[in-house]
Amino acid sequence: MRGHNAITVGTLLAGAAHAYAGSGVVQWDIHKPERRQEFNRLRKRASTFEEVITNEQARGGYFATCRLGTPAQNLTLQLDTGSSDIWAPDSGAQVCRSRTSGNSGTINPDLSTTFDVVGKGDFNISYVDGSSSVGDYFTDVFEIGGATLKNMTMGLGLQTDIPYGLVGVGYAVNEAIVGQTASLSSVYPNLPVQMVNEGLINTVAFSLWLNDLDSNSGNILFGGIDTEKYKGDLTRINILPTVKDLFTAFMVSLTSLSAASPSGADTLTSKEFPIPVVLDSGTTLSYLPTDLASQIWKEVGAVYSSELEVAVLPCNMQNSAGHFSFGFAGPNGPRINVSMDELVLDLTSGRPPIFTSGQYRGQDVCEFGIQNFTEAPYLLGDTFLRSAYVVYDLMNNQVGIAATDFNSTNSNVVAFPSRGAQIPSATVAPGQSEATAVPSVTSPAYAASPGFTESAKPGATKNAAGGRPQAFGMGQVVVVGLSMGLMAVVSGVFWVL
Ligand SMILES: *[C@@H]1O[C@H](CO)[C@@H](O)[C@H](O)[C@H]1NC(C)=O
Ligand SMILES: *[C@@H]1O[C@H](CO)[C@@H](O)[C@H](O)[C@H]1NC(C)=O
Ligand SMILES: *[C@@H]1O[C@H](CO)[C@@H](O)[C@H](O)[C@H]1NC(C)=O
Ligand SMILES: *[C@@H]1O[C@H](CO)[C@@H](O)[C@H](O)[C@H]1NC(C)=O
Ligand SMILES: *[C@@H]1O[C@H](CO)[C@@H](O)[C@H](O)[C@H]1NC(C)=O
Ligand SMILES: *[C@@H]1O[C@H](CO)[C@@H](O)[C@H](O)[C@H]1NC(C)=O
C-alpha cells in the first residue's frame, strides 16, 4: 500500500548501485545515498546474484539501479515485496515531463531496439493508497545485479502519478494483469521466476538485508542466502495462503509482541492475535491493529497527531534503551527484536518541527515507526524489516527469518542447490499450528514504560539542525517519505476462485 496521508517531497536522490555477475544467484545491493557510502560486497558466486539497494529516506524506500533495453538505459527502481510487476514510467508520461532531465526513473522505449509491446493497454496497476500506473506490457532486456534477462515482461507507465518505477518481486499470481483479466491463465513469469527460467538461479527465492536505518545500503540476493548477514538461527515459518491454497503475498502470523526496557517488560495484547502481517519492503512504516498500536504508543509515550494522522514522539527517543520483541508462528517460533533507534524517523527533510504544547513542549517532533491501521492485512514495513534478515522462498511458501547482523561486512553466500530445495541452513519452527491459540486481551501493566523514556538521553537528537525551530503545525510541516507503501491492491484472484 501507499500511505493514505502521505505528502511526499519530490527530492529525488540518485542511487548508486553496484552489480556483479555470478551464475545462480543475483544480489542487488541497496544504498542510502545521503551518506554516499560505497559498499563492495558483491562477488562472483555459483547460482546467486546480489544487488546493492539504496535506502532513500527522503523518498521512503529502497532503490536500485537496473538497466533496460538495447543499448541499456540506466533505471532507478524501488524494490517492492508487496507487488509483482516490474514497471517504469515512460519518459513522456505527464508526471515525468515536469521534471528536469537526468531523471533515471523513466525509460524511453524509442531508444531501445529490443523493445517489444506484448500487451497494448493491458498494464494497469493500483496501489492501496489510490496511486496507479496504466500503460502497455512489453518485453525487453533487463539487467539487475549483473544478471541479464533476455526476455523480461514489464509494464510501461504511460499515465501514472508515481514518478519512478518499481521492481515487484512478489508472487506472480499477484501481477496486475491477473487482476485485470480475472484469470490465472494470464500470469507471466515475473522477475524471480524468469531468473529460474533463464537458468540464472536454481529456485524461486531471494533474501533481503535492509540493514540499519542509519546505514545507506543493504542488498537483495537472488537464489541464495548470506549466512554472515544474520545472528542466531535462521528459522523457517509458513507463509499464510490468501485463500485456500493460493499464496499471493508474503503474509505470516504475528503471534506475540512484548516491550522491554530497563524498568521492566510487558506482554502486549490484542483481540486480533494471531495477526496476519505482510512483510512489505515497499512500505516505510509498520501498521498494526489499533488496540495493539495504542499499547505500543503508551509504552514509549508516542502521541497520535490528528493533524498529521500519525503517531509522533520526541526525536530524542531514538536514544531510548527499550525494544519491542515480535514473535511469529506460535510460542516456539522466531522472535525479532526491534530497538528504539530503528523506530524514530525524521518527519521532514529540513528543520524538524517542534511540539508547541503538551508534555513535550519545545522538543523536536519525530515520526514513530509503528502506526495503526483499521483492518487486516496489517503490514510490517521497513521499520520492522531492517531488524530482520528475511529469506523469501516462493516455491515452498515459507520465509526464513533471523535477527539481522547490522553493518556486517562479511559475506558467505550459499545458493539454493536445486529447484524446490528448502532454505539452506534453516530449521523449521516447531508447533506452528499453535499460532491459532486464543489470545489474552488483558491490559498490560506498562512496567517497561518508565524505562523507555528515562533511558532516552535528551540533547543529541537525530535532527541536530540549527536555526530557529518551526512550530508544529500542518501548515509548516512537509512530511517526507511518509508511509510510502507500495502493496498492490489485492487482485482478481478472488474472482477466479
Ligand atoms: C549507466 O551507469 C553506468 C554505471 O554507473 C555508467 O557507467 C554509464 O555511463 C551510465 N549510462 C548512462 C547512459 O547514463
Ligand atoms: C484500470 O483499472 C481500474 C481498476 O480495475 C479501472 O477502474 C480503470 O478504469 C482501469 N483503467 C484503464 C485505463 O483501463
Ligand atoms: C518472451 O516471453 C514471453 C512472455 O513470457 C513469451 O510469450 C515469449 O515467447 C518469449 N519470447 C522469446 C523469444 O523467448
Ligand atoms: C551501522 O552503521 C551506521 C552508519 O555508519 C551507524 O550509524 C550505525 O550506528 C551502525 N549500527 C550498528 C548497530 O552498529
Ligand atoms: C530479545 O528480546 C527478548 C525480550 O525482551 C529478550 O529476552 C532476548 O534476549 C532478546 N534477544 C536478543 C537476541 O537480543
Ligand atoms: C489510529 O488511531 C487514532 C487514535 O486512536 C484514530 O483516531 C485513527 O482513526 C486510527 N487510524 C486508523 C487507520 O485506524
Short mmCIF file of N, CA, C and O in Angstrom, two decimals, residues 88-162:
data_model
loop_
_atom_site.label_atom_id
_atom_site.label_comp_id
_atom_site.label_asym_id
_atom_site.label_seq_id
_atom_site.Cartn_x
_atom_site.Cartn_y
_atom_site.Cartn_z
N ALA A 88 8.15 0.80 -15.30
CA ALA A 88 8.80 2.11 -15.23
C ALA A 88 7.96 3.10 -16.00
O ALA A 88 7.32 2.73 -17.00
N PRO A 89 7.95 4.36 -15.56
CA PRO A 89 7.20 5.36 -16.31
C PRO A 89 7.87 5.63 -17.65
O PRO A 89 9.09 5.63 -17.75
N ASP A 90 7.07 5.86 -18.66
CA ASP A 90 7.58 6.31 -19.96
C ASP A 90 8.13 7.73 -19.77
O ASP A 90 7.55 8.52 -19.03
N SER A 91 9.24 8.03 -20.42
CA SER A 91 9.85 9.35 -20.23
C SER A 91 8.92 10.47 -20.68
O SER A 91 9.07 11.62 -20.28
N GLY A 92 7.90 10.13 -21.48
CA GLY A 92 6.95 11.15 -21.93
C GLY A 92 5.70 11.24 -21.07
O GLY A 92 4.83 12.06 -21.33
N ALA A 93 5.62 10.39 -20.03
CA ALA A 93 4.41 10.41 -19.19
C ALA A 93 4.28 11.76 -18.48
O ALA A 93 5.28 12.37 -18.12
N GLN A 94 3.05 12.18 -18.27
CA GLN A 94 2.76 13.51 -17.72
C GLN A 94 3.52 13.82 -16.43
O GLN A 94 4.10 14.86 -16.27
N VAL A 95 3.54 12.84 -15.49
CA VAL A 95 4.14 13.09 -14.19
C VAL A 95 5.64 13.36 -14.32
O VAL A 95 6.25 14.02 -13.50
N CYS A 96 6.25 12.84 -15.39
CA CYS A 96 7.69 12.94 -15.56
C CYS A 96 8.09 14.17 -16.34
O CYS A 96 9.19 14.68 -16.20
N ARG A 97 7.20 14.64 -17.22
CA ARG A 97 7.57 15.73 -18.11
C ARG A 97 7.90 17.00 -17.35
O ARG A 97 8.70 17.80 -17.81
N SER A 98 7.30 17.17 -16.18
CA SER A 98 7.55 18.38 -15.41
C SER A 98 8.92 18.35 -14.75
O SER A 98 9.40 19.34 -14.24
N ARG A 99 9.55 17.20 -14.77
CA ARG A 99 10.85 17.08 -14.09
C ARG A 99 11.99 17.48 -15.00
O ARG A 99 11.88 17.45 -16.21
N THR A 100 13.09 17.80 -14.38
CA THR A 100 14.26 18.16 -15.15
C THR A 100 14.91 16.90 -15.70
O THR A 100 14.62 15.80 -15.28
N SER A 101 15.80 17.08 -16.64
CA SER A 101 16.46 15.93 -17.25
C SER A 101 17.38 15.25 -16.24
O SER A 101 17.66 15.79 -15.17
N GLY A 102 17.86 14.09 -16.57
CA GLY A 102 18.73 13.35 -15.67
C GLY A 102 17.95 12.44 -14.75
O GLY A 102 18.51 11.81 -13.87
N ASN A 103 16.64 12.39 -14.95
CA ASN A 103 15.82 11.50 -14.14
C ASN A 103 15.97 10.08 -14.64
O ASN A 103 15.46 9.72 -15.68
N SER A 104 16.70 9.25 -13.91
CA SER A 104 16.89 7.88 -14.34
C SER A 104 15.76 6.99 -13.85
O SER A 104 15.87 5.78 -13.81
N GLY A 105 14.64 7.60 -13.46
CA GLY A 105 13.49 6.82 -13.03
C GLY A 105 12.59 6.42 -14.18
O GLY A 105 11.65 5.66 -13.99
N THR A 106 12.86 6.95 -15.38
CA THR A 106 11.96 6.68 -16.51
C THR A 106 12.72 6.03 -17.67
O THR A 106 13.94 6.05 -17.71
N ILE A 107 11.96 5.47 -18.62
CA ILE A 107 12.60 4.88 -19.79
C ILE A 107 12.03 5.49 -21.07
O ILE A 107 10.88 5.94 -21.11
N ASN A 108 12.87 5.47 -22.10
CA ASN A 108 12.43 5.92 -23.41
C ASN A 108 12.45 4.72 -24.36
O ASN A 108 13.51 4.32 -24.84
N PRO A 109 11.27 4.11 -24.62
CA PRO A 109 11.24 2.89 -25.43
C PRO A 109 11.74 3.09 -26.86
O PRO A 109 12.27 2.16 -27.46
N ASP A 110 11.61 4.32 -27.36
CA ASP A 110 12.04 4.59 -28.73
C ASP A 110 13.54 4.36 -28.91
O ASP A 110 14.02 4.15 -30.02
N LEU A 111 14.28 4.43 -27.82
CA LEU A 111 15.73 4.30 -27.91
C LEU A 111 16.22 2.86 -27.76
O LEU A 111 17.40 2.59 -27.80
N SER A 112 15.29 1.91 -27.56
CA SER A 112 15.69 0.51 -27.42
C SER A 112 15.29 -0.30 -28.65
O SER A 112 14.11 -0.36 -29.01
N THR A 113 16.26 -0.95 -29.27
CA THR A 113 15.98 -1.74 -30.47
C THR A 113 15.33 -3.08 -30.15
O THR A 113 14.82 -3.76 -31.04
N THR A 114 15.36 -3.49 -28.86
CA THR A 114 14.80 -4.78 -28.49
C THR A 114 13.44 -4.66 -27.79
O THR A 114 12.85 -5.65 -27.39
N PHE A 115 12.95 -3.43 -27.65
CA PHE A 115 11.65 -3.16 -27.00
C PHE A 115 10.52 -3.72 -27.85
O PHE A 115 10.46 -3.49 -29.06
N ASP A 116 9.61 -4.46 -27.24
CA ASP A 116 8.53 -5.10 -27.98
C ASP A 116 7.24 -5.08 -27.16
O ASP A 116 7.18 -5.67 -26.09
N VAL A 117 6.23 -4.37 -27.65
CA VAL A 117 4.96 -4.33 -26.92
C VAL A 117 4.26 -5.68 -27.06
O VAL A 117 4.10 -6.19 -28.16
N VAL A 118 3.87 -6.27 -25.94
CA VAL A 118 3.18 -7.57 -25.99
C VAL A 118 1.75 -7.48 -25.46
O VAL A 118 0.97 -8.42 -25.61
N GLY A 119 1.39 -6.36 -24.84
CA GLY A 119 0.02 -6.22 -24.32
C GLY A 119 -0.36 -4.76 -24.30
O GLY A 119 -0.26 -4.08 -23.28
N LYS A 120 -0.80 -4.26 -25.48
CA LYS A 120 -1.12 -2.83 -25.57
C LYS A 120 -2.30 -2.50 -24.67
O LYS A 120 -3.35 -3.13 -24.75
N GLY A 121 -2.12 -1.54 -23.76
CA GLY A 121 -3.19 -1.10 -22.87
C GLY A 121 -3.51 -2.09 -21.75
O GLY A 121 -4.44 -1.87 -20.98
N ASP A 122 -2.74 -3.19 -21.67
CA ASP A 122 -3.06 -4.23 -20.68
C ASP A 122 -2.47 -3.98 -19.30
O ASP A 122 -2.82 -4.66 -18.35
N PHE A 123 -1.51 -3.04 -19.20
CA PHE A 123 -0.87 -2.82 -17.91
C PHE A 123 -1.66 -1.78 -17.12
O PHE A 123 -1.88 -0.66 -17.59
N ASN A 124 -2.09 -2.15 -15.93
CA ASN A 124 -2.91 -1.26 -15.11
C ASN A 124 -2.76 -1.70 -13.66
O ASN A 124 -3.34 -2.69 -13.25
N ILE A 125 -1.93 -1.00 -12.90
CA ILE A 125 -1.70 -1.39 -11.51
C ILE A 125 -2.17 -0.28 -10.56
O ILE A 125 -1.98 0.91 -10.86
N SER A 126 -2.83 -0.67 -9.48
CA SER A 126 -3.26 0.30 -8.47
C SER A 126 -2.67 -0.12 -7.14
O SER A 126 -2.59 -1.32 -6.85
N TYR A 127 -2.25 0.84 -6.34
CA TYR A 127 -1.74 0.53 -5.01
C TYR A 127 -2.79 0.92 -3.98
O TYR A 127 -3.74 1.66 -4.28
N VAL A 128 -2.60 0.45 -2.77
CA VAL A 128 -3.62 0.59 -1.74
C VAL A 128 -3.99 2.05 -1.46
O VAL A 128 -5.12 2.36 -1.11
N ASP A 129 -3.05 2.98 -1.65
CA ASP A 129 -3.35 4.39 -1.36
C ASP A 129 -4.04 5.09 -2.51
O ASP A 129 -4.27 6.30 -2.45
N GLY A 130 -4.30 4.38 -3.61
CA GLY A 130 -5.01 5.02 -4.72
C GLY A 130 -4.09 5.48 -5.84
O GLY A 130 -4.57 5.89 -6.89
N SER A 131 -2.78 5.44 -5.66
CA SER A 131 -1.89 5.79 -6.76
C SER A 131 -1.90 4.64 -7.76
O SER A 131 -2.26 3.51 -7.43
N SER A 132 -1.55 4.95 -9.01
CA SER A 132 -1.69 3.92 -10.04
C SER A 132 -0.76 4.18 -11.22
O SER A 132 -0.15 5.24 -11.33
N SER A 133 -0.69 3.21 -12.08
CA SER A 133 0.07 3.34 -13.32
C SER A 133 -0.62 2.50 -14.38
O SER A 133 -0.97 1.35 -14.15
N VAL A 134 -0.82 3.10 -15.55
CA VAL A 134 -1.56 2.45 -16.63
C VAL A 134 -0.76 2.59 -17.92
O VAL A 134 -0.18 3.63 -18.19
N GLY A 135 -0.71 1.53 -18.71
CA GLY A 135 0.01 1.58 -20.00
C GLY A 135 0.05 0.22 -20.67
O GLY A 135 -0.94 -0.50 -20.67
N ASP A 136 1.23 -0.12 -21.22
CA ASP A 136 1.38 -1.35 -22.00
C ASP A 136 2.28 -2.35 -21.29
O ASP A 136 3.16 -1.96 -20.52
N TYR A 137 2.09 -3.62 -21.58
CA TYR A 137 3.10 -4.61 -21.22
C TYR A 137 4.06 -4.75 -22.39
O TYR A 137 3.65 -4.66 -23.55
N PHE A 138 5.34 -4.91 -22.09
CA PHE A 138 6.34 -5.09 -23.16
C PHE A 138 7.39 -6.08 -22.69
O PHE A 138 7.47 -6.40 -21.50
N THR A 139 8.17 -6.57 -23.62
CA THR A 139 9.33 -7.38 -23.25
C THR A 139 10.58 -6.65 -23.72
O THR A 139 10.57 -5.93 -24.71
N ASP A 140 11.65 -6.82 -22.96
CA ASP A 140 12.94 -6.25 -23.34
C ASP A 140 14.02 -6.90 -22.49
O ASP A 140 13.73 -7.71 -21.60
N VAL A 141 15.26 -6.53 -22.77
CA VAL A 141 16.39 -6.99 -21.96
C VAL A 141 16.36 -6.23 -20.64
O VAL A 141 16.13 -5.02 -20.63
N PHE A 142 16.60 -6.94 -19.55
CA PHE A 142 16.60 -6.30 -18.23
C PHE A 142 17.80 -6.81 -17.46
O PHE A 142 18.05 -8.02 -17.42
N GLU A 143 18.55 -5.89 -16.87
CA GLU A 143 19.73 -6.29 -16.10
C GLU A 143 19.58 -5.87 -14.65
O GLU A 143 19.21 -4.73 -14.36
N ILE A 144 19.88 -6.80 -13.76
CA ILE A 144 19.87 -6.49 -12.33
C ILE A 144 20.95 -7.32 -11.67
O ILE A 144 21.10 -8.52 -11.95
N GLY A 145 21.72 -6.69 -10.80
CA GLY A 145 22.74 -7.41 -10.05
C GLY A 145 23.73 -8.15 -10.93
O GLY A 145 24.25 -9.18 -10.55
N GLY A 146 23.97 -7.64 -12.14
CA GLY A 146 24.90 -8.30 -13.03
C GLY A 146 24.27 -9.45 -13.80
O GLY A 146 24.92 -10.06 -14.65
N ALA A 147 23.03 -9.76 -13.50
CA ALA A 147 22.33 -10.81 -14.24
C ALA A 147 21.58 -10.16 -15.39
O ALA A 147 20.93 -9.13 -15.22
N THR A 148 21.66 -10.75 -16.57
CA THR A 148 20.94 -10.22 -17.73
C THR A 148 19.82 -11.17 -18.10
O THR A 148 20.05 -12.34 -18.37
N LEU A 149 18.60 -10.62 -18.08
CA LEU A 149 17.44 -11.39 -18.51
C LEU A 149 17.12 -10.94 -19.93
O LEU A 149 16.89 -9.75 -20.17
N LYS A 150 17.12 -11.89 -20.86
CA LYS A 150 16.99 -11.52 -22.28
C LYS A 150 15.56 -11.16 -22.65
O LYS A 150 15.32 -10.40 -23.58
N ASN A 151 14.62 -11.74 -21.96
CA ASN A 151 13.21 -11.60 -22.36
C ASN A 151 12.34 -11.38 -21.12
O ASN A 151 11.66 -12.27 -20.66
N MET A 152 12.40 -10.18 -20.57
CA MET A 152 11.66 -9.89 -19.34
C MET A 152 10.38 -9.14 -19.70
O MET A 152 10.41 -8.15 -20.43
N THR A 153 9.26 -9.60 -19.16
CA THR A 153 7.99 -8.90 -19.36
C THR A 153 7.84 -7.82 -18.29
O THR A 153 8.05 -8.08 -17.10
N MET A 154 7.51 -6.60 -18.73
CA MET A 154 7.43 -5.45 -17.81
C MET A 154 6.29 -4.53 -18.22
O MET A 154 5.77 -4.63 -19.33
N GLY A 155 5.97 -3.60 -17.32
CA GLY A 155 4.94 -2.62 -17.62
C GLY A 155 5.56 -1.28 -17.99
O GLY A 155 6.61 -0.90 -17.47
N LEU A 156 4.92 -0.58 -18.92
CA LEU A 156 5.34 0.78 -19.28
C LEU A 156 4.24 1.72 -18.81
O LEU A 156 3.10 1.62 -19.27
N GLY A 157 4.59 2.61 -17.87
CA GLY A 157 3.59 3.52 -17.32
C GLY A 157 3.40 4.74 -18.20
O GLY A 157 4.24 5.62 -18.23
N LEU A 158 2.29 4.77 -18.95
CA LEU A 158 2.04 5.92 -19.83
C LEU A 158 1.25 7.00 -19.09
O LEU A 158 1.43 8.18 -19.34
N GLN A 159 0.36 6.57 -18.20
CA GLN A 159 -0.36 7.52 -17.32
C GLN A 159 -0.10 7.05 -15.90
O GLN A 159 -0.50 5.95 -15.52
N THR A 160 0.61 7.87 -15.13
CA THR A 160 0.90 7.48 -13.76
C THR A 160 1.11 8.70 -12.89
O THR A 160 1.52 9.76 -13.38
N ASP A 161 0.81 8.55 -11.60
CA ASP A 161 1.08 9.63 -10.66
C ASP A 161 2.30 9.28 -9.80
O ASP A 161 2.55 9.92 -8.79
N ILE A 162 3.05 8.25 -10.18
CA ILE A 162 4.26 7.87 -9.45
C ILE A 162 5.45 8.17 -10.37
O ILE A 162 5.51 7.66 -11.49
#
